[in-house]
Amino acid sequence: MKQFFKNIYKFWKKVYDSIQYHKQQHTLKEKLYVVIFESDTWSGKLFDIVLIGFIVASIALIILDSMHLFSSGWETFLRVLEWIITLFFTIEYILRVYCVPDKKKYIFSFYGIIDLLSTLPTYLGIFFTSANYLLLIRTFRLIRVFRVFRLFSFLSEGNLILQSLKESRKKIFVFFSFICLLALVIGTIMYVLEKDEPGTGFDNIPNSIYWTIVTMTTVGYGDITPTTSLGRFISACVMLIGYTIIAIPTGIVSVNIAKNVKGKTCKNCGRPQHDNDKSALYCKYCGKELDDNQYK
Amino acid sequence: MKQFFKNIYKFWKKVYDSIQYHKQQHTLKEKLYVVIFESDTWSGKLFDIVLIGFIVASIALIILDSMHLFSSGWETFLRVLEWIITLFFTIEYILRVYCVPDKKKYIFSFYGIIDLLSTLPTYLGIFFTSANYLLLIRTFRLIRVFRVFRLFSFLSEGNLILQSLKESRKKIFVFFSFICLLALVIGTIMYVLEKDEPGTGFDNIPNSIYWTIVTMTTVGYGDITPTTSLGRFISACVMLIGYTIIAIPTGIVSVNIAKNVKGKTCKNCGRPQHDNDKSALYCKYCGKELDDNQYK
Amino acid sequence: MKQFFKNIYKFWKKVYDSIQYHKQQHTLKEKLYVVIFESDTWSGKLFDIVLIGFIVASIALIILDSMHLFSSGWETFLRVLEWIITLFFTIEYILRVYCVPDKKKYIFSFYGIIDLLSTLPTYLGIFFTSANYLLLIRTFRLIRVFRVFRLFSFLSEGNLILQSLKESRKKIFVFFSFICLLALVIGTIMYVLEKDEPGTGFDNIPNSIYWTIVTMTTVGYGDITPTTSLGRFISACVMLIGYTIIAIPTGIVSVNIAKNVKGKTCKNCGRPQHDNDKSALYCKYCGKELDDNQYK
Amino acid sequence: MKQFFKNIYKFWKKVYDSIQYHKQQHTLKEKLYVVIFESDTWSGKLFDIVLIGFIVASIALIILDSMHLFSSGWETFLRVLEWIITLFFTIEYILRVYCVPDKKKYIFSFYGIIDLLSTLPTYLGIFFTSANYLLLIRTFRLIRVFRVFRLFSFLSEGNLILQSLKESRKKIFVFFSFICLLALVIGTIMYVLEKDEPGTGFDNIPNSIYWTIVTMTTVGYGDITPTTSLGRFISACVMLIGYTIIAIPTGIVSVNIAKNVKGKTCKNCGRPQHDNDKSALYCKYCGKELDDNQYK
C-alpha cells in the first residue's frame, strides 16, 4: 500500500519536473539537446520511440525491397516512403549538429558518421543509377539499429554480459590468434592432400583455410568435404581439436560471469562482494565483518 | 530392517487413507475433482496413467497417419480408433468443466484451451474435408504431451534445471535480442555481397538472416553457402563470433546451476555447504557438527 | 637418489612376490584365476596384453573385410587368421568358465555373454552363409574393446569423468525426456508446414523429428532443410532454442567436475576436501581445523 | 606525474643498458646469440620482427601460388622472391648453428629441425621437378609461424590458457580414448545397418567411423547421411550422446581456468583471493588489509 502511494508520488513528480523544465528559460538549442540526446524527460523518450519507429521502417523497406514481392504499382508507394524516411533522418541530423555543444566531436564520432551515411543513399540515387552500390551504402542505415541498445542500458543483465565479455576480451583475442595460426597450418596440409581430387573444393589454400574454420567451429556446411582416406582421418582429428578448444572461450566467459554475479552487500560501505560462493567473511573493500543475513 | 518395516507401514497407511477417503461423505463432484485434477490418491494416479495412455495413442495415430504405411483396409480401424480417443477426450473435458470449482478460470487457462482444441479436429472433420487444415488443428493435441511433466514434478532434478533456466531468463532474453540485431546486420551485408552469385541462395534478406542464424549457432546446413572470397572471409568471421558467444548462455546457466546446487546448511554459522554429495559431517567454515535433518 | 633405491627395491619385491606366488601350493584353478581375471601379477598383465592384442586383431579383421581391399589370394590368409582368433577366444572362454568360483554369475554377466557371443560367429558361419546376419553377430566382438578400459582403471582422470557423469545421470535423463517431447511437438509442426513442398524431406513425422534433433543439437546435416519462409523462421527459433539448452548439460557436468576436483587434505583423517575454492577452514569429515600448508 | 618520470627513467635505462651491452667486450658469437635467440635487447627485438616479416612473406607466397592468380609474367618475380627468402633462412640457420653453445641440442630440437626443413624445399626444387612433393616439404615452413608465439609470451592471458590446457591434458586424453572406442563401436553398427543402401556413403567401416565423429562433434557435413528409419533413429541417439559429452571437455577446462584465475594473496592468512579485478583492498577471509605488491 505504502509502495503504491510512493509510485503515484514518483509519477507526478516526474510529470511536474518535466513541465517545470519546459517552463524554465532555456534556449531552444538547450531544449532540443535534451529532447534529441537525452531520454530522461517525456519528450526525450517520445523522440527516441519515434526515431526507433523510423529506423525499423527503413529496415523493413530494405528487407521488402530485397524480396521482389511487389508489383510495379507498389513501387511508387515505396519510393515515397523512402523519401519521407530520408527527410526525417536529414532533419534529425541537421538538428543534432545544430544543438550539440561540441559539433566537431559529434560529426566525427561513430554515431555521427552513421547518422550522416544513413541520409546520403537516397540523394545519391538521383545522380547514380547503379542499384548495387546504392544498396551497399543503404546498409549503413542498418547500423542505426544499435541505437536501440540505448534503451537496454537500464537492464543490469545486459551490463553483466557486456562486462564479462569486456574482461574476457584480451584472453579471447589471444585465443583467436591461436585459432587463426592453427587454421593456416591445417588448411595448407589439407590443400596438399586433397588438391588433386576433382570436385572436393580444396582448390586453393584460402578455400582450405575456410574449410578448416568451418570444421573447427563445428559449423560443417558440407560444401567442401574430404574424400581421400588420409584427408578424412585428418578431418576427424581437426573436429576433435575443435571440440576441445570450443571449451576455452566457454571456460573464460563462465569464470568471468561467475565473478560478476553479486553476492553479499557490505552494510558498512554498501558495495556488493561479487562472490557468490558465500565463503567471504569480511568485506574486501573496507575490511568490516560481513553479516550472515546479508545474503541476497 | 527398521527402514523395511517403516516402508510397509507407509504403504498400508496410504491404502487405508485412500479407502477412508472414498468412504467419506464426499459429493460426486468433489470425488471427481480429486480423481481428475489430483494425483495423490490411487484412483487419481490411475486416471493420470489412463489419460497419458490415450495421449500417447493419439500421438501414435498422428505419426502413423503421416507415414502412409497402411493399405486402405487399415483405414477403417484407424478411423474407429480416432473416434474412441476423441470421445474419451470429450467426456474428460466435460467432466473437468463440471467438477472444477472455478469454471471460467479453467476454460480460459492454457490447459483448458488445449483440452478443448484436442477434441475439436475429429468433429470438424465431418464438415470440412480439407485434410491440411485439419492436421494443423490436430497438432494442438500434441501439446497435451506436456501433461506428462506433471509426473516429473517429484523429481528435484527437473526443478533444479527449471529453476536455473528461470533465473537465467532475463539474461538470455537480452542475449537473444543482441543475437537478432547482429543477425540482421550481418545478413544484410552478406546479401549485398552474394546476391549476384547464381545458385547460392542469398536471394533476399530474410534468407540471408536465416543463413546467418544457421551459421552463428554452428548448425551449418549447407543449403545456403557463400562462394565469393569476401563472402567466405566474412562467413569465417561470423563462425568465430558464433563460437565465442555460444559461451555466453553456457556461462549464464552454469553459474545459476552452481548457485542452486545446495547441500546442508550449518545451524551454527548459517552458511550453506554447497556440497551435494551428502558426505560432509562437519561445517567447513566453523567446524561444528552438521545435523542429518539439515538437507534442503 | 633415495627414491631411486626405493624404486629398485619395489621392482625386485614385485618379482620376488610373483615368483613366491607361483611356488606356493596353489591349485591350477587358482593360478589360472589369478592369471585370467586379475592383472596385479606379471603373468596376469601379460595375459591381458595378449588378450587385447587378439581383440585389436579381430577388430582390424572386421574393418579390413569391410574395405574390400584384398584380392582373392589374401582371402585364405584372412580366413585362417579368423579361425586362429576364434580358437583363442574359445579356449579363453572355456578357461574362464572353468576357473571362476561362481560359474553362473560369470556366464550371465555382461562380459560373460559378450565373451560367448564373440566366439560364435565363425562357428555359425559354417552353417549359415548369409554374410549380413553373420556380420551383425560379429560386431558383438567389438564390445570386447571395452575390456581395454580395465587398463585405464588406475587413471584417476577417468574416474573423475565417470564420477561426474554418474552424478549427473538423473539430471541428464530428465533433460533428455524434455528434449524428446520438444522434438515431438516441433517435428509435427514442421511436418504440417513443409509436407507439401517437393524434395524437402519432411515427408512424414518421424523424419521431421529426426530433422528437429539434427537441428537442435546443432549437427545440421542439410539432408532435410526447410524451404518455406515460415518453416525457415521456425527453424531459426529451433536453432536458438538448441543453442541455449546446449548450456544445460554443460552446466550440470561442469558443476559436478568442479565438485570432484580435490582440494586440501585433512591431516587428522586424511580425506581430501573436494573443495577447490580454498575457502574451507575445517575438515568436513572430522571437524578438525585445516592447515593452510595443506594445499595440494 | 611521479609515474611519468619513472617511465622516462625506465626508458633511458633500457637504451643505456643496450648501448653498454654492445660496448662491452663480448665476442661476436655471444653478441649474435643475444640478437638471434633473445628478444630483450633492441637489436634482438628488431631481428625477431624481420624474421616474422620473412615468415609471413614465405606463407603469403605459398598461398598466392595455390590461387593461380598470376599470369606467367609474375612467375619470375615470385621465383626471385622465393630465392631471397630461402637465402635469408639459410643464413639464419647457419648463424644459429654457429652461435648456439650446445650445437647438437639445437640441431635436433623441434625448432632446429623446422629451421632446417624450411630452407630445403627451394634447393630440392633444382633436382626434383614434381611439384606435389615439393609443396609437401614447403608446408613445413608454415610451422615456423609458431615462432610468432614467442612474442605472445609476455601476455599472461596466453599463459593462463596454456596452463589450463596443460593441466587438463591427461583428462582430455582419457576422454578422447573413450570417444574413439565409442566411435569404433557405433561406426560398425551403422555400417551393418546402412551398407546396403545405395549412395549413402556408409560403404566401409572407416567411412562409418568418420561419419560417427562428424556427427558426435556436431559438425554434420551431410556428405554421409543415414536413410533407413533405424539408421536415423540411431543417428539421433548419437547426436544426443555427442551433445552431452561435449560438456565434458568444457567442464574440465572451465574448472581449470577458474582455478588458475588468481588474485592477491593475503599476507596474514595466506589465502589467495580468487578475485582478479584488483579492486579488493581487504582479505575476505580474515579482514586484514591487502598489500598492492601482492599481485601474482
PDB file of C-alpha atoms in Angstrom, chain B residues 111-265:
ATOM      1  CA  TYR B 111      -4.548 -26.398 -20.430  1.00  0.00           C
ATOM      2  CA  GLY B 112      -8.310 -25.633 -20.661  1.00  0.00           C
ATOM      3  CA  ILE B 113      -7.909 -24.321 -24.224  1.00  0.00           C
ATOM      4  CA  ILE B 114      -5.610 -27.211 -25.169  1.00  0.00           C
ATOM      5  CA  ASP B 115      -8.114 -29.734 -23.770  1.00  0.00           C
ATOM      6  CA  LEU B 116     -10.904 -28.191 -25.852  1.00  0.00           C
ATOM      7  CA  LEU B 117      -8.806 -27.912 -29.026  1.00  0.00           C
ATOM      8  CA  SER B 118      -7.781 -31.565 -28.779  1.00  0.00           C
ATOM      9  CA  THR B 119     -11.427 -32.711 -29.020  1.00  0.00           C
ATOM     10  CA  LEU B 120     -12.441 -30.492 -31.931  1.00  0.00           C
ATOM     11  CA  PRO B 121     -10.481 -31.746 -35.000  1.00  0.00           C
ATOM     12  CA  THR B 122     -12.417 -35.024 -35.390  1.00  0.00           C
ATOM     13  CA  TYR B 123     -15.786 -33.231 -35.166  1.00  0.00           C
ATOM     14  CA  LEU B 124     -14.682 -30.559 -37.603  1.00  0.00           C
ATOM     15  CA  GLY B 125     -13.591 -33.383 -39.932  1.00  0.00           C
ATOM     16  CA  ILE B 126     -17.298 -34.109 -40.602  1.00  0.00           C
ATOM     17  CA  PHE B 127     -17.903 -30.667 -42.031  1.00  0.00           C
ATOM     18  CA  PHE B 128     -14.545 -29.840 -43.589  1.00  0.00           C
ATOM     19  CA  THR B 129     -12.752 -32.244 -45.820  1.00  0.00           C
ATOM     20  CA  SER B 130      -9.515 -30.316 -46.412  1.00  0.00           C
ATOM     21  CA  ALA B 131      -7.017 -32.623 -44.698  1.00  0.00           C
ATOM     22  CA  ASN B 132      -4.355 -29.967 -44.257  1.00  0.00           C
ATOM     23  CA  TYR B 133      -6.248 -27.520 -42.050  1.00  0.00           C
ATOM     24  CA  LEU B 134      -7.476 -30.493 -40.018  1.00  0.00           C
ATOM     25  CA  LEU B 135      -3.959 -31.733 -39.327  1.00  0.00           C
ATOM     26  CA  LEU B 136      -2.939 -28.275 -38.192  1.00  0.00           C
ATOM     27  CA  ILE B 137      -5.676 -28.318 -35.537  1.00  0.00           C
ATOM     28  CA  ARG B 138      -4.860 -31.907 -34.606  1.00  0.00           C
ATOM     29  CA  THR B 139      -1.301 -30.925 -33.727  1.00  0.00           C
ATOM     30  CA  PHE B 140      -2.710 -28.945 -30.822  1.00  0.00           C
ATOM     31  CA  ARG B 141      -3.455 -32.340 -29.326  1.00  0.00           C
ATOM     32  CA  LEU B 142       0.318 -32.851 -29.142  1.00  0.00           C
ATOM     33  CA  ILE B 143       0.739 -30.069 -26.645  1.00  0.00           C
ATOM     34  CA  ARG B 144      -1.179 -32.336 -24.260  1.00  0.00           C
ATOM     35  CA  VAL B 145       2.075 -34.270 -24.051  1.00  0.00           C
ATOM     36  CA  PHE B 146       3.262 -31.662 -21.576  1.00  0.00           C
ATOM     37  CA  ARG B 147       0.749 -33.095 -19.099  1.00  0.00           C
ATOM     38  CA  VAL B 148       3.334 -35.878 -18.762  1.00  0.00           C
ATOM     39  CA  PHE B 149       5.523 -33.329 -16.998  1.00  0.00           C
ATOM     40  CA  ARG B 150       3.140 -33.381 -14.037  1.00  0.00           C
ATOM     41  CA  LEU B 151       4.526 -36.837 -13.314  1.00  0.00           C
ATOM     42  CA  PHE B 152       8.058 -35.440 -13.324  1.00  0.00           C
ATOM     43  CA  SER B 153       7.274 -32.834 -10.697  1.00  0.00           C
ATOM     44  CA  PHE B 154       8.524 -35.017  -7.847  1.00  0.00           C
ATOM     45  CA  LEU B 155      11.984 -35.077  -9.408  1.00  0.00           C
ATOM     46  CA  SER B 156      14.169 -32.465  -7.763  1.00  0.00           C
ATOM     47  CA  GLU B 157      16.495 -32.672 -10.782  1.00  0.00           C
ATOM     48  CA  GLY B 158      13.823 -31.221 -13.062  1.00  0.00           C
ATOM     49  CA  ASN B 159      13.224 -28.430 -10.576  1.00  0.00           C
ATOM     50  CA  LEU B 160      16.928 -27.591 -10.450  1.00  0.00           C
ATOM     51  CA  ILE B 161      17.057 -27.260 -14.255  1.00  0.00           C
ATOM     52  CA  LEU B 162      13.819 -25.256 -14.434  1.00  0.00           C
ATOM     53  CA  GLN B 163      14.939 -23.018 -11.553  1.00  0.00           C
ATOM     54  CA  SER B 164      18.308 -22.369 -13.231  1.00  0.00           C
ATOM     55  CA  LEU B 165      16.625 -21.562 -16.559  1.00  0.00           C
ATOM     56  CA  LYS B 166      14.066 -19.297 -14.851  1.00  0.00           C
ATOM     57  CA  GLU B 167      16.787 -17.260 -13.150  1.00  0.00           C
ATOM     58  CA  SER B 168      18.698 -17.008 -16.448  1.00  0.00           C
ATOM     59  CA  ARG B 169      15.529 -15.945 -18.330  1.00  0.00           C
ATOM     60  CA  LYS B 170      16.151 -12.215 -18.376  1.00  0.00           C
ATOM     61  CA  LYS B 171      19.836 -12.549 -19.258  1.00  0.00           C
ATOM     62  CA  ILE B 172      19.055 -14.981 -22.083  1.00  0.00           C
ATOM     63  CA  PHE B 173      16.347 -12.658 -23.432  1.00  0.00           C
ATOM     64  CA  VAL B 174      18.823  -9.746 -23.577  1.00  0.00           C
ATOM     65  CA  PHE B 175      21.313 -12.098 -25.213  1.00  0.00           C
ATOM     66  CA  PHE B 176      18.783 -13.147 -27.897  1.00  0.00           C
ATOM     67  CA  SER B 177      17.864  -9.524 -28.671  1.00  0.00           C
ATOM     68  CA  PHE B 178      21.534  -8.873 -29.315  1.00  0.00           C
ATOM     69  CA  ILE B 179      21.880 -12.016 -31.498  1.00  0.00           C
ATOM     70  CA  CYS B 180      18.848 -10.972 -33.593  1.00  0.00           C
ATOM     71  CA  LEU B 181      20.180  -7.440 -34.205  1.00  0.00           C
ATOM     72  CA  LEU B 182      23.578  -8.897 -35.115  1.00  0.00           C
ATOM     73  CA  ALA B 183      21.951 -11.420 -37.490  1.00  0.00           C
ATOM     74  CA  LEU B 184      20.038  -8.562 -39.154  1.00  0.00           C
ATOM     75  CA  VAL B 185      23.189  -6.516 -39.832  1.00  0.00           C
ATOM     76  CA  ILE B 186      25.361  -9.459 -40.942  1.00  0.00           C
ATOM     77  CA  GLY B 187      22.518 -10.925 -43.032  1.00  0.00           C
ATOM     78  CA  THR B 188      22.134  -7.668 -44.990  1.00  0.00           C
ATOM     79  CA  ILE B 189      25.896  -7.367 -45.582  1.00  0.00           C
ATOM     80  CA  MET B 190      26.031 -10.953 -46.909  1.00  0.00           C
ATOM     81  CA  TYR B 191      23.005 -10.280 -49.153  1.00  0.00           C
ATOM     82  CA  VAL B 192      24.777  -7.315 -50.743  1.00  0.00           C
ATOM     83  CA  LEU B 193      27.968  -9.352 -51.269  1.00  0.00           C
ATOM     84  CA  GLU B 194      26.471 -12.590 -52.558  1.00  0.00           C
ATOM     85  CA  LYS B 195      23.164 -11.649 -54.231  1.00  0.00           C
ATOM     86  CA  ASP B 196      24.554 -11.687 -57.772  1.00  0.00           C
ATOM     87  CA  GLU B 197      26.096 -15.170 -57.484  1.00  0.00           C
ATOM     88  CA  PRO B 198      23.707 -17.647 -59.116  1.00  0.00           C
ATOM     89  CA  GLY B 199      22.549 -20.614 -57.027  1.00  0.00           C
ATOM     90  CA  THR B 200      23.974 -19.543 -53.650  1.00  0.00           C
ATOM     91  CA  GLY B 201      20.557 -18.961 -52.044  1.00  0.00           C
ATOM     92  CA  PHE B 202      21.251 -15.416 -50.817  1.00  0.00           C
ATOM     93  CA  ASP B 203      18.328 -14.180 -52.926  1.00  0.00           C
ATOM     94  CA  ASN B 204      16.688 -11.931 -50.345  1.00  0.00           C
ATOM     95  CA  ILE B 205      17.465 -10.500 -46.910  1.00  0.00           C
ATOM     96  CA  PRO B 206      15.237 -12.860 -44.846  1.00  0.00           C
ATOM     97  CA  ASN B 207      17.087 -15.826 -46.408  1.00  0.00           C
ATOM     98  CA  SER B 208      20.368 -14.085 -45.623  1.00  0.00           C
ATOM     99  CA  ILE B 209      19.320 -13.651 -41.976  1.00  0.00           C
ATOM    100  CA  TYR B 210      18.280 -17.330 -41.886  1.00  0.00           C
ATOM    101  CA  TRP B 211      21.771 -18.221 -43.160  1.00  0.00           C
ATOM    102  CA  THR B 212      23.386 -16.006 -40.501  1.00  0.00           C
ATOM    103  CA  ILE B 213      21.489 -17.755 -37.698  1.00  0.00           C
ATOM    104  CA  VAL B 214      22.269 -21.198 -39.210  1.00  0.00           C
ATOM    105  CA  THR B 215      25.962 -20.197 -39.197  1.00  0.00           C
ATOM    106  CA  MET B 216      26.182 -18.425 -35.839  1.00  0.00           C
ATOM    107  CA  THR B 217      24.507 -21.287 -33.985  1.00  0.00           C
ATOM    108  CA  THR B 218      27.054 -23.639 -35.670  1.00  0.00           C
ATOM    109  CA  VAL B 219      24.210 -25.692 -37.204  1.00  0.00           C
ATOM    110  CA  GLY B 220      25.524 -25.240 -40.755  1.00  0.00           C
ATOM    111  CA  TYR B 221      23.039 -26.989 -43.063  1.00  0.00           C
ATOM    112  CA  GLY B 222      24.906 -26.073 -46.212  1.00  0.00           C
ATOM    113  CA  ASP B 223      21.705 -25.290 -48.189  1.00  0.00           C
ATOM    114  CA  ILE B 224      22.959 -21.696 -48.472  1.00  0.00           C
ATOM    115  CA  THR B 225      26.744 -21.220 -48.669  1.00  0.00           C
ATOM    116  CA  PRO B 226      28.925 -18.308 -49.779  1.00  0.00           C
ATOM    117  CA  THR B 227      31.009 -18.676 -52.940  1.00  0.00           C
ATOM    118  CA  THR B 228      32.851 -15.348 -53.278  1.00  0.00           C
ATOM    119  CA  SER B 229      36.174 -14.886 -51.481  1.00  0.00           C
ATOM    120  CA  LEU B 230      34.942 -11.908 -49.457  1.00  0.00           C
ATOM    121  CA  GLY B 231      31.747 -13.775 -48.568  1.00  0.00           C
ATOM    122  CA  ARG B 232      33.761 -16.741 -47.319  1.00  0.00           C
ATOM    123  CA  PHE B 233      36.024 -14.471 -45.294  1.00  0.00           C
ATOM    124  CA  ILE B 234      33.025 -12.819 -43.607  1.00  0.00           C
ATOM    125  CA  SER B 235      31.486 -16.281 -43.026  1.00  0.00           C
ATOM    126  CA  ALA B 236      34.641 -17.380 -41.212  1.00  0.00           C
ATOM    127  CA  CYS B 237      34.381 -14.269 -39.006  1.00  0.00           C
ATOM    128  CA  VAL B 238      30.681 -14.960 -38.313  1.00  0.00           C
ATOM    129  CA  MET B 239      31.580 -18.537 -37.289  1.00  0.00           C
ATOM    130  CA  LEU B 240      34.271 -17.341 -34.896  1.00  0.00           C
ATOM    131  CA  ILE B 241      31.824 -14.802 -33.430  1.00  0.00           C
ATOM    132  CA  GLY B 242      29.201 -17.535 -33.017  1.00  0.00           C
ATOM    133  CA  TYR B 243      31.830 -19.808 -31.480  1.00  0.00           C
ATOM    134  CA  THR B 244      32.599 -17.161 -28.847  1.00  0.00           C
ATOM    135  CA  ILE B 245      29.060 -16.112 -27.985  1.00  0.00           C
ATOM    136  CA  ILE B 246      27.983 -19.768 -27.652  1.00  0.00           C
ATOM    137  CA  ALA B 247      29.913 -19.368 -24.397  1.00  0.00           C
ATOM    138  CA  ILE B 248      27.547 -16.750 -23.004  1.00  0.00           C
ATOM    139  CA  PRO B 249      24.359 -18.794 -22.390  1.00  0.00           C
ATOM    140  CA  THR B 250      26.546 -21.684 -21.206  1.00  0.00           C
ATOM    141  CA  GLY B 251      28.256 -19.398 -18.722  1.00  0.00           C
ATOM    142  CA  ILE B 252      24.964 -17.925 -17.508  1.00  0.00           C
ATOM    143  CA  VAL B 253      23.286 -21.300 -16.980  1.00  0.00           C
ATOM    144  CA  SER B 254      26.425 -22.880 -15.434  1.00  0.00           C
ATOM    145  CA  VAL B 255      26.656 -20.122 -12.832  1.00  0.00           C
ATOM    146  CA  ASN B 256      22.968 -20.485 -11.954  1.00  0.00           C
ATOM    147  CA  ILE B 257      23.189 -24.294 -11.686  1.00  0.00           C
ATOM    148  CA  ALA B 258      26.271 -23.954  -9.459  1.00  0.00           C
ATOM    149  CA  LYS B 259      24.340 -21.494  -7.276  1.00  0.00           C
ATOM    150  CA  ASN B 260      21.284 -23.765  -6.987  1.00  0.00           C
ATOM    151  CA  VAL B 261      23.205 -26.919  -6.062  1.00  0.00           C
ATOM    152  CA  LYS B 262      22.854 -26.604  -2.310  1.00  0.00           C
ATOM    153  CA  GLY B 263      23.841 -29.006   0.417  1.00  0.00           C
ATOM    154  CA  LYS B 264      23.267 -28.875   4.166  1.00  0.00           C
ATOM    155  CA  THR B 265      23.173 -25.546   5.966  1.00  0.00           C
TER     156      THR B 265
END
